[in-house]
Short mmCIF file of N, CA and C in Angstrom, two decimals:
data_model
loop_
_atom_site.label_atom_id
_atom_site.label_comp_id
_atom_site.label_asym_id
_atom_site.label_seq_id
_atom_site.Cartn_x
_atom_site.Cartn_y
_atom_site.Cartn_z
N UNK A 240 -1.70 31.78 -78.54
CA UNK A 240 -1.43 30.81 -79.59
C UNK A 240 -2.76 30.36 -80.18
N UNK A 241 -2.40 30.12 -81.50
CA UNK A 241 -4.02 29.59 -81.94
C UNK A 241 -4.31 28.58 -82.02
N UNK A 242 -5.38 27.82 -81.98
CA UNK A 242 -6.07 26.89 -81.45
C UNK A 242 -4.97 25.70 -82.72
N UNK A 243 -5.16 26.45 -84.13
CA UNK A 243 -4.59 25.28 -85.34
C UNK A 243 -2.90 25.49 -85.16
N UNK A 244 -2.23 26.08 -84.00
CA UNK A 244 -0.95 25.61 -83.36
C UNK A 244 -0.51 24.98 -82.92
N UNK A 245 -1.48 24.45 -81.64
CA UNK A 245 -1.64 23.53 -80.84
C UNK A 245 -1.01 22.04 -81.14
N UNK A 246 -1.40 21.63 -82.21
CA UNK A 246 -1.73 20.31 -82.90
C UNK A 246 -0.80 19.45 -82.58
N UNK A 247 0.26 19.98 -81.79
CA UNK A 247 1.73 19.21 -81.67
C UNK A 247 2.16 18.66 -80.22
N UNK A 248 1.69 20.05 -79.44
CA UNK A 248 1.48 20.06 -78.25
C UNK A 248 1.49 19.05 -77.20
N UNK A 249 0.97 18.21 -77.77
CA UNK A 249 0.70 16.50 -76.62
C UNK A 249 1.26 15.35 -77.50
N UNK A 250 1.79 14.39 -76.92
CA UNK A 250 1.91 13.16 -77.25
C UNK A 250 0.79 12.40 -76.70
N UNK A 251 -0.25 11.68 -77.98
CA UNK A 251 -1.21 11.34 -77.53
C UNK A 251 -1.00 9.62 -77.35
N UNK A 252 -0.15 9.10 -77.71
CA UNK A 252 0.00 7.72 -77.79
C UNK A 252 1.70 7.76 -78.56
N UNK A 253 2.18 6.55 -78.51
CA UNK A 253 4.01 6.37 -79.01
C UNK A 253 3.55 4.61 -79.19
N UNK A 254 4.09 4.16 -80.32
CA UNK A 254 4.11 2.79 -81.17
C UNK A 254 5.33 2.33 -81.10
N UNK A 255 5.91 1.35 -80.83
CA UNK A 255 6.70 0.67 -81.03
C UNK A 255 6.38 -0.57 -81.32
N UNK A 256 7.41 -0.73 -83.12
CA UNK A 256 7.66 -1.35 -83.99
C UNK A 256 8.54 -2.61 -83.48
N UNK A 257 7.76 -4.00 -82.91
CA UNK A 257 8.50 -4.77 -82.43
C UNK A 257 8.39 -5.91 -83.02
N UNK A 258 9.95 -6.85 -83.13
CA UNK A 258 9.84 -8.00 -83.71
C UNK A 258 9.20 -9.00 -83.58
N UNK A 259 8.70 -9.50 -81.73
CA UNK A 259 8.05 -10.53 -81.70
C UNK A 259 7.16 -9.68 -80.61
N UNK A 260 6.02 -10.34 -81.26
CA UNK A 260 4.58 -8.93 -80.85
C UNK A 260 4.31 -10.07 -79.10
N UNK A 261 4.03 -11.08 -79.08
CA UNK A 261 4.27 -12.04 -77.79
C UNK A 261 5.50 -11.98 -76.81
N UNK A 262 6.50 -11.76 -77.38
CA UNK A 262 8.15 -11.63 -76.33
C UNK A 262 7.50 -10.43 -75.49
N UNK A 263 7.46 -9.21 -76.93
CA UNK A 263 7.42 -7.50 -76.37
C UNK A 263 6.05 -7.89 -75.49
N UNK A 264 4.98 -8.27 -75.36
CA UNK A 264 3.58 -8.11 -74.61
C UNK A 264 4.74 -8.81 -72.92
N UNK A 265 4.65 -10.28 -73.44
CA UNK A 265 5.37 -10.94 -71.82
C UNK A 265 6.11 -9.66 -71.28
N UNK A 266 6.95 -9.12 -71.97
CA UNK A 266 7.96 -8.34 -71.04
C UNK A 266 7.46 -7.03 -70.57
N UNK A 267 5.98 -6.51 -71.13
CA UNK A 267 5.42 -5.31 -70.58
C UNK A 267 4.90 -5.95 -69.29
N UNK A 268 4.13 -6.88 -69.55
CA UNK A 268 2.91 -7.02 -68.64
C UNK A 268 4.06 -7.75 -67.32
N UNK A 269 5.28 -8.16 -67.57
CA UNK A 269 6.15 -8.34 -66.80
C UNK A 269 6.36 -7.67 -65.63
N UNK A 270 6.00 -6.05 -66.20
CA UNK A 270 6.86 -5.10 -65.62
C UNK A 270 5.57 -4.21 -64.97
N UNK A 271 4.71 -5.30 -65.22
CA UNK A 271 3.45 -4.61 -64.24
C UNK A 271 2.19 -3.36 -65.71
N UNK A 272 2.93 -3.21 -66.76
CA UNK A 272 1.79 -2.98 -67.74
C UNK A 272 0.43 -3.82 -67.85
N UNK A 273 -0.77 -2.73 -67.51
CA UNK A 273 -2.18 -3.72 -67.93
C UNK A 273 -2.35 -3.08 -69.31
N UNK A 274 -2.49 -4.38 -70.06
CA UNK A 274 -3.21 -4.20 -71.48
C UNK A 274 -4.73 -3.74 -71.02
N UNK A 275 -5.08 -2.85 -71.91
CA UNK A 275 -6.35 -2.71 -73.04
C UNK A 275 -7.05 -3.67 -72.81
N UNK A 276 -8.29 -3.82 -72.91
CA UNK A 276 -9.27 -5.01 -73.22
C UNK A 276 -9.66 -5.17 -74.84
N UNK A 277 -9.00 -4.26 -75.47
CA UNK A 277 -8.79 -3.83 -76.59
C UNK A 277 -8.07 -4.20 -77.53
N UNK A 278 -6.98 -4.97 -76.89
CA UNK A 278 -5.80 -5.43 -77.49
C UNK A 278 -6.15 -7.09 -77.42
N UNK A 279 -5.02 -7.70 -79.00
CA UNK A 279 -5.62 -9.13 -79.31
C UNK A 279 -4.29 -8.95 -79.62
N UNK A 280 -4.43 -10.39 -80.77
CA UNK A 280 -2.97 -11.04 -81.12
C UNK A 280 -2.25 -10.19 -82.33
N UNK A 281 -3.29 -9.33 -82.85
CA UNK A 281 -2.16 -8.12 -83.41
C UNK A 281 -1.74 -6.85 -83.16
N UNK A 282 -2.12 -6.51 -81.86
CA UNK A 282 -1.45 -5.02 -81.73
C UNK A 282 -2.01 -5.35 -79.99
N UNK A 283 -1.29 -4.61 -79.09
CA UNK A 283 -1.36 -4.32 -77.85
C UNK A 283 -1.45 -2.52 -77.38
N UNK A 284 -2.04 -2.72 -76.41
CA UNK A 284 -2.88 -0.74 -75.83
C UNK A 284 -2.31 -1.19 -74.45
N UNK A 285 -0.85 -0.60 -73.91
CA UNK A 285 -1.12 0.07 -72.29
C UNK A 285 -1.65 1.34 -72.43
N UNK A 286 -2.02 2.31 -71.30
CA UNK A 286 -2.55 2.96 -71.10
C UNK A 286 -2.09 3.43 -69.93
N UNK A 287 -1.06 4.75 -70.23
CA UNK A 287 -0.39 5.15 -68.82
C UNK A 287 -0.48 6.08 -68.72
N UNK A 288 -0.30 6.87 -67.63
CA UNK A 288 -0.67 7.96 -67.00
C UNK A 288 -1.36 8.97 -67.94
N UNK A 289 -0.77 9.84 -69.19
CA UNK A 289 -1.04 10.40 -69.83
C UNK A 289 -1.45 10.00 -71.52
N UNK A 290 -0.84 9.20 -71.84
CA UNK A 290 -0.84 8.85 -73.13
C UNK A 290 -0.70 6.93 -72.95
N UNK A 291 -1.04 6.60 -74.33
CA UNK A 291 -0.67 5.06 -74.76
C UNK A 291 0.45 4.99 -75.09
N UNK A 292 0.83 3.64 -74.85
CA UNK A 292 2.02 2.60 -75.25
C UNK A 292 1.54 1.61 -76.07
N UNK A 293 1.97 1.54 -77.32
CA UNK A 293 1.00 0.22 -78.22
C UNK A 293 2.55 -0.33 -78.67
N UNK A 294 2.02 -1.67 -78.82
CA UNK A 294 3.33 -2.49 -79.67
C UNK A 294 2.14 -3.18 -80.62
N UNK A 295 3.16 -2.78 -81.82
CA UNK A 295 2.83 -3.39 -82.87
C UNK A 295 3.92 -4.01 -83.85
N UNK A 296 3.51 -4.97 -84.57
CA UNK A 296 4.84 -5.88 -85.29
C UNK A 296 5.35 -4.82 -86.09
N UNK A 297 6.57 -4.99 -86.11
CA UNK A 297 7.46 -3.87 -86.64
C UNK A 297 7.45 -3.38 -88.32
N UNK A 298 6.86 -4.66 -88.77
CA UNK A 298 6.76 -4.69 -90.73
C UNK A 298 5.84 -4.36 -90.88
N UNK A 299 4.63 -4.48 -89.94
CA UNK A 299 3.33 -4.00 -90.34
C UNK A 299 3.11 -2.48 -89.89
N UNK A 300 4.10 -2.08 -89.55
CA UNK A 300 4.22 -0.03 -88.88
C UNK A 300 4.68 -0.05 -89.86
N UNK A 301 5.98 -0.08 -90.65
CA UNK A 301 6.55 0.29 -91.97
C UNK A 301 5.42 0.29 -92.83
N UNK A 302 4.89 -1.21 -92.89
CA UNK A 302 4.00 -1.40 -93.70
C UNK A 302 2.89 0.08 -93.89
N UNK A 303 2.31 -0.04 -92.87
CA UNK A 303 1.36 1.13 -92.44
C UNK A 303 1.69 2.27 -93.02
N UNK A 304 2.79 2.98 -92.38
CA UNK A 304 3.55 4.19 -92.70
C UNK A 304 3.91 4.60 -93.99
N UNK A 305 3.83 3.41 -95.05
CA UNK A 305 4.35 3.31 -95.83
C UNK A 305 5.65 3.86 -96.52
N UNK A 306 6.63 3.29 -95.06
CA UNK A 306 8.31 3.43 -94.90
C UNK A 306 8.71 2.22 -95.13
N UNK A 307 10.04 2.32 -95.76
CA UNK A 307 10.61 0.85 -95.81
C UNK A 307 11.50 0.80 -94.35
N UNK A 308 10.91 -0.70 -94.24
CA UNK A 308 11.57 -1.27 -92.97
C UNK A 308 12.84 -2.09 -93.41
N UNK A 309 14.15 -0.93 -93.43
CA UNK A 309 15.52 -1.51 -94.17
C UNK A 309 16.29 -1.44 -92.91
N UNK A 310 15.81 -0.76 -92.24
CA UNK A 310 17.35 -0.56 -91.27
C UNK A 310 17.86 1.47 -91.40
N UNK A 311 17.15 1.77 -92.10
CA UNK A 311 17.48 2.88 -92.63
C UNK A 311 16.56 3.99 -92.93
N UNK A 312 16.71 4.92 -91.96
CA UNK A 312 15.31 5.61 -91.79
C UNK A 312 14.11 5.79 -90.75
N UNK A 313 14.20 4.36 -90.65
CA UNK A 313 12.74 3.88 -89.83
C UNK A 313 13.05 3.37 -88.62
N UNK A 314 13.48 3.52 -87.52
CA UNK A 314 13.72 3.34 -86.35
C UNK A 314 12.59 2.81 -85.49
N UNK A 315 11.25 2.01 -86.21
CA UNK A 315 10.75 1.46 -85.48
C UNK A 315 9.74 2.02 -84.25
N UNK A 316 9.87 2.99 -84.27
CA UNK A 316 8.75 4.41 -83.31
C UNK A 316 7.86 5.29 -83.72
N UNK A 317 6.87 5.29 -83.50
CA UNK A 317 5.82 6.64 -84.30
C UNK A 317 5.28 6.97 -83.14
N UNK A 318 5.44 8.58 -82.91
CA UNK A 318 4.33 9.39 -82.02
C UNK A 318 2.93 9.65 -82.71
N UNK A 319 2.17 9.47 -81.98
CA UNK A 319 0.64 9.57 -82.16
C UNK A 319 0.27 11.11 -81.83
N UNK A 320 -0.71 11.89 -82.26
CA UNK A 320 -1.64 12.99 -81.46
C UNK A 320 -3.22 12.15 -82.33
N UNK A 321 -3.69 12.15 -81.26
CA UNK A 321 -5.31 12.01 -81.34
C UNK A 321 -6.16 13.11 -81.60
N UNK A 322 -7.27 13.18 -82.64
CA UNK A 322 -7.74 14.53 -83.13
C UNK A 322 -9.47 13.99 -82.98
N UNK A 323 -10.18 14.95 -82.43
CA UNK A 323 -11.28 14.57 -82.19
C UNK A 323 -12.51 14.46 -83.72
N UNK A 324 -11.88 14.53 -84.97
CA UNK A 324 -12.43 13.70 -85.75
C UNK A 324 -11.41 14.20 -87.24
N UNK A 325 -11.67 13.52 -88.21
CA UNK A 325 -11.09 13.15 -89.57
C UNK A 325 -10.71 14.44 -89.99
N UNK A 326 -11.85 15.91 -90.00
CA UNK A 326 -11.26 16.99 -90.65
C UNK A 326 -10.47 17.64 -89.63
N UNK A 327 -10.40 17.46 -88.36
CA UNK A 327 -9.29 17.74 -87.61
C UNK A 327 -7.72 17.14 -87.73
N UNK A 328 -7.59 16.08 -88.20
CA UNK A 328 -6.82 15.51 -88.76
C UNK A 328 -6.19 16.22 -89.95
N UNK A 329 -6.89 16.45 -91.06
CA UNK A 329 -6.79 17.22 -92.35
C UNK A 329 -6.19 18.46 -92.01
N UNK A 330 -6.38 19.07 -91.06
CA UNK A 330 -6.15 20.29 -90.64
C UNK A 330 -4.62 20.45 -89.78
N UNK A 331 -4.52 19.45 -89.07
CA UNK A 331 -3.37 19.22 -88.87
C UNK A 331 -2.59 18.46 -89.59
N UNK A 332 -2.57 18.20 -90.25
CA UNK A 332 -1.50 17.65 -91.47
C UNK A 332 -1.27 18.81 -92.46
N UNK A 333 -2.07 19.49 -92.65
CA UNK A 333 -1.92 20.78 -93.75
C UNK A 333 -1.24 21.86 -92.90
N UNK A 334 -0.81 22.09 -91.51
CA UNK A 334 -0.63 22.78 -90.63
C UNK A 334 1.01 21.95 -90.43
N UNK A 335 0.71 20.95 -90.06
CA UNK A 335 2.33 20.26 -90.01
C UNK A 335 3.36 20.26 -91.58
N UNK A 336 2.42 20.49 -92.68
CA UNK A 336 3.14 20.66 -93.94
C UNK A 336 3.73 21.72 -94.38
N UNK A 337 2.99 23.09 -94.05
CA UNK A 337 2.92 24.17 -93.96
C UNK A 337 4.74 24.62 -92.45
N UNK A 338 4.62 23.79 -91.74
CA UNK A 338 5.55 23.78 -91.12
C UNK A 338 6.92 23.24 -91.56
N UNK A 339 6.92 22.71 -92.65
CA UNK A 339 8.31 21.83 -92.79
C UNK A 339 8.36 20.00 -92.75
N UNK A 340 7.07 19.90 -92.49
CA UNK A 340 6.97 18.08 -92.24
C UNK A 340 7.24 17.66 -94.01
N UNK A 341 7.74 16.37 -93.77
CA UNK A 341 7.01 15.43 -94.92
C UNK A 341 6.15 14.99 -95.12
N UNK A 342 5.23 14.66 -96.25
CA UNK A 342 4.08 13.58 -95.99
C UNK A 342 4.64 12.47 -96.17
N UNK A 343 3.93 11.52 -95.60
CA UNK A 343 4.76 9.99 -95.50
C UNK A 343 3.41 9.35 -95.91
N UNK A 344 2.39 9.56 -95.25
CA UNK A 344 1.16 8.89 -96.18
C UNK A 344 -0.14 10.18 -95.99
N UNK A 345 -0.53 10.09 -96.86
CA UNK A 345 -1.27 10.89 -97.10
C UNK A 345 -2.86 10.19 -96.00
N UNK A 346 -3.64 11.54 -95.36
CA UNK A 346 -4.95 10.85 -94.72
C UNK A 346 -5.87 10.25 -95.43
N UNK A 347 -5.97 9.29 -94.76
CA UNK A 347 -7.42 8.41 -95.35
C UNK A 347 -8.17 7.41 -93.89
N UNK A 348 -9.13 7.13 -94.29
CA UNK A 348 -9.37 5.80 -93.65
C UNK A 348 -8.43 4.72 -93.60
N UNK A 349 -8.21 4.21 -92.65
CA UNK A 349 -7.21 2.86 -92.52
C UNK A 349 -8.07 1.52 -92.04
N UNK A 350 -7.19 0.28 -92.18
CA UNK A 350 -8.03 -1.15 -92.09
C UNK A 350 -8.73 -1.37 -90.32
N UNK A 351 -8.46 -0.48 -89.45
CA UNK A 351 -8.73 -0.90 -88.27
C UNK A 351 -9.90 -0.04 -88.33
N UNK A 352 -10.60 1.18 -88.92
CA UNK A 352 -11.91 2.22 -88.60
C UNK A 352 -11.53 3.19 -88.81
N UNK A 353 -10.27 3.73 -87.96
CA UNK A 353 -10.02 4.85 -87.68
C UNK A 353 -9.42 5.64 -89.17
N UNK A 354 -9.10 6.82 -89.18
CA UNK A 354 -8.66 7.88 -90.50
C UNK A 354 -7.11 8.43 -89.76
N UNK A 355 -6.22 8.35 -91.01
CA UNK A 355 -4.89 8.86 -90.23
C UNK A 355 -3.98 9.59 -91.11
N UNK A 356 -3.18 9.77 -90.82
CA UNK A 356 -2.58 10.21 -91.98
C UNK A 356 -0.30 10.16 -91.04
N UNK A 357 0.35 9.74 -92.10
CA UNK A 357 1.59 9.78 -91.34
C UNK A 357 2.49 11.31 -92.14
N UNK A 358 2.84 11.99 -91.29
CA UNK A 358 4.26 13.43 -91.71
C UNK A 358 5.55 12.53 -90.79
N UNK A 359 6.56 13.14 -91.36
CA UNK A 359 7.77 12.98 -90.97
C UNK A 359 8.34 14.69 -90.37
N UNK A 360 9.10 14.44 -88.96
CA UNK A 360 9.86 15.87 -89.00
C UNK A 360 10.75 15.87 -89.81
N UNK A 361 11.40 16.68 -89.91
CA UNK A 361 12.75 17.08 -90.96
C UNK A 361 14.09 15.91 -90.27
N UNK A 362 13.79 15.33 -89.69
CA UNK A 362 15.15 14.42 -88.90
C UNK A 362 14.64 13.52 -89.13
N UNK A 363 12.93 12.98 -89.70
CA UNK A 363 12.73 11.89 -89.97
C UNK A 363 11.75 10.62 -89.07
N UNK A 364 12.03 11.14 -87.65
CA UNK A 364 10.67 11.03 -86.88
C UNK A 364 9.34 11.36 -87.43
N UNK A 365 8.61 10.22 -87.39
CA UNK A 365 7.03 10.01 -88.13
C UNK A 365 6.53 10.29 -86.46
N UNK A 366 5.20 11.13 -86.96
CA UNK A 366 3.93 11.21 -86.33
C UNK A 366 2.91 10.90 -87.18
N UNK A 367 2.12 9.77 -86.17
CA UNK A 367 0.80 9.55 -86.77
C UNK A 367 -0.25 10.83 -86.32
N UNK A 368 -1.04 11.15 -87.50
CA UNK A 368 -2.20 12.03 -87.12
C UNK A 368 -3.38 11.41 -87.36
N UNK A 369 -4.22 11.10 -85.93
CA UNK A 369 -4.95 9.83 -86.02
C UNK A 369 -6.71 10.41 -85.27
N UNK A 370 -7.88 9.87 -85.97
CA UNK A 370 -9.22 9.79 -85.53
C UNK A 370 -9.16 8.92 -84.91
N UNK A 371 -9.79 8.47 -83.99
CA UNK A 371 -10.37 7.36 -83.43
C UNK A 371 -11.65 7.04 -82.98
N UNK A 372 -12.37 6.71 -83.52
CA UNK A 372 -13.85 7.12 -83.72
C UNK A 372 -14.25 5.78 -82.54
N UNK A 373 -13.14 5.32 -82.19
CA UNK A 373 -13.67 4.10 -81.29
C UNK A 373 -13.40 4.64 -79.69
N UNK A 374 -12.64 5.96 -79.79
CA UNK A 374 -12.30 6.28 -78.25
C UNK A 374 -13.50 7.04 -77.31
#
């Protein structure tokens, strides 16, 4: 398989779009989740075995994604793959398009550092394709 196949391969992190970003944190760290030292009062990082668990407020993922958060469509979840920099990103988004994805937002830089870009599968599940120049 070739290396620009791959790209799908791992779940590098999964988001969930939650209503009250304080309820959802109490009830992780409830259950024995350690946050991130990373995480503040707008977005939360567990960090489990293989991949992240982030909660983030649910209007500001729509927001992000630039999906409407109606009830319709957007189920509140995005899988992540992490790409070890921006034109790796590019490359997998032109590779996931080339496959049948949607674009849902096109790559760029985003407000936190990092460069991302959101596709949809054909059922409508969003993956983020994400740099993280902070990892």
């Amino acid at each position: 398989m070739a290396d620009d196949q791959k790209h799908f391969r791992a779940v590098s992190s999964i988001t969930f779009g939650v209503a009250d970003l304080p309820r959802a944190r109490a009830f992780y760290d409830a259950l024995g989740f350690v946050a991130d030292p990373a995480s503040n009062d707008e977005y939360v990082i567990y960090a489990l075995e293989n991949l992240k668990l982030s909660l983030f407020p649910r209007a500001l993922l729509a927001k992000d994604a630039e999906v409407a958060d109606d009830g319709h469509g957007f189920d509140g979840i995005t899988f992540a793959h992490d790409y070890p920099s921006a034109e790796a990103v590019d490359a997998a988004m032109s590779h996931a398009l080339a496959a049948g994805a949607v674009l849902r937002r096109p790559a760029r830089t985003v407000f936190w550092g990092g460069y991302s870009a959101f596709v949809a599968d054909p059922d409508g599940h969003l993956w983020e394709l994400v740099y993280n120049p902070f990892l």
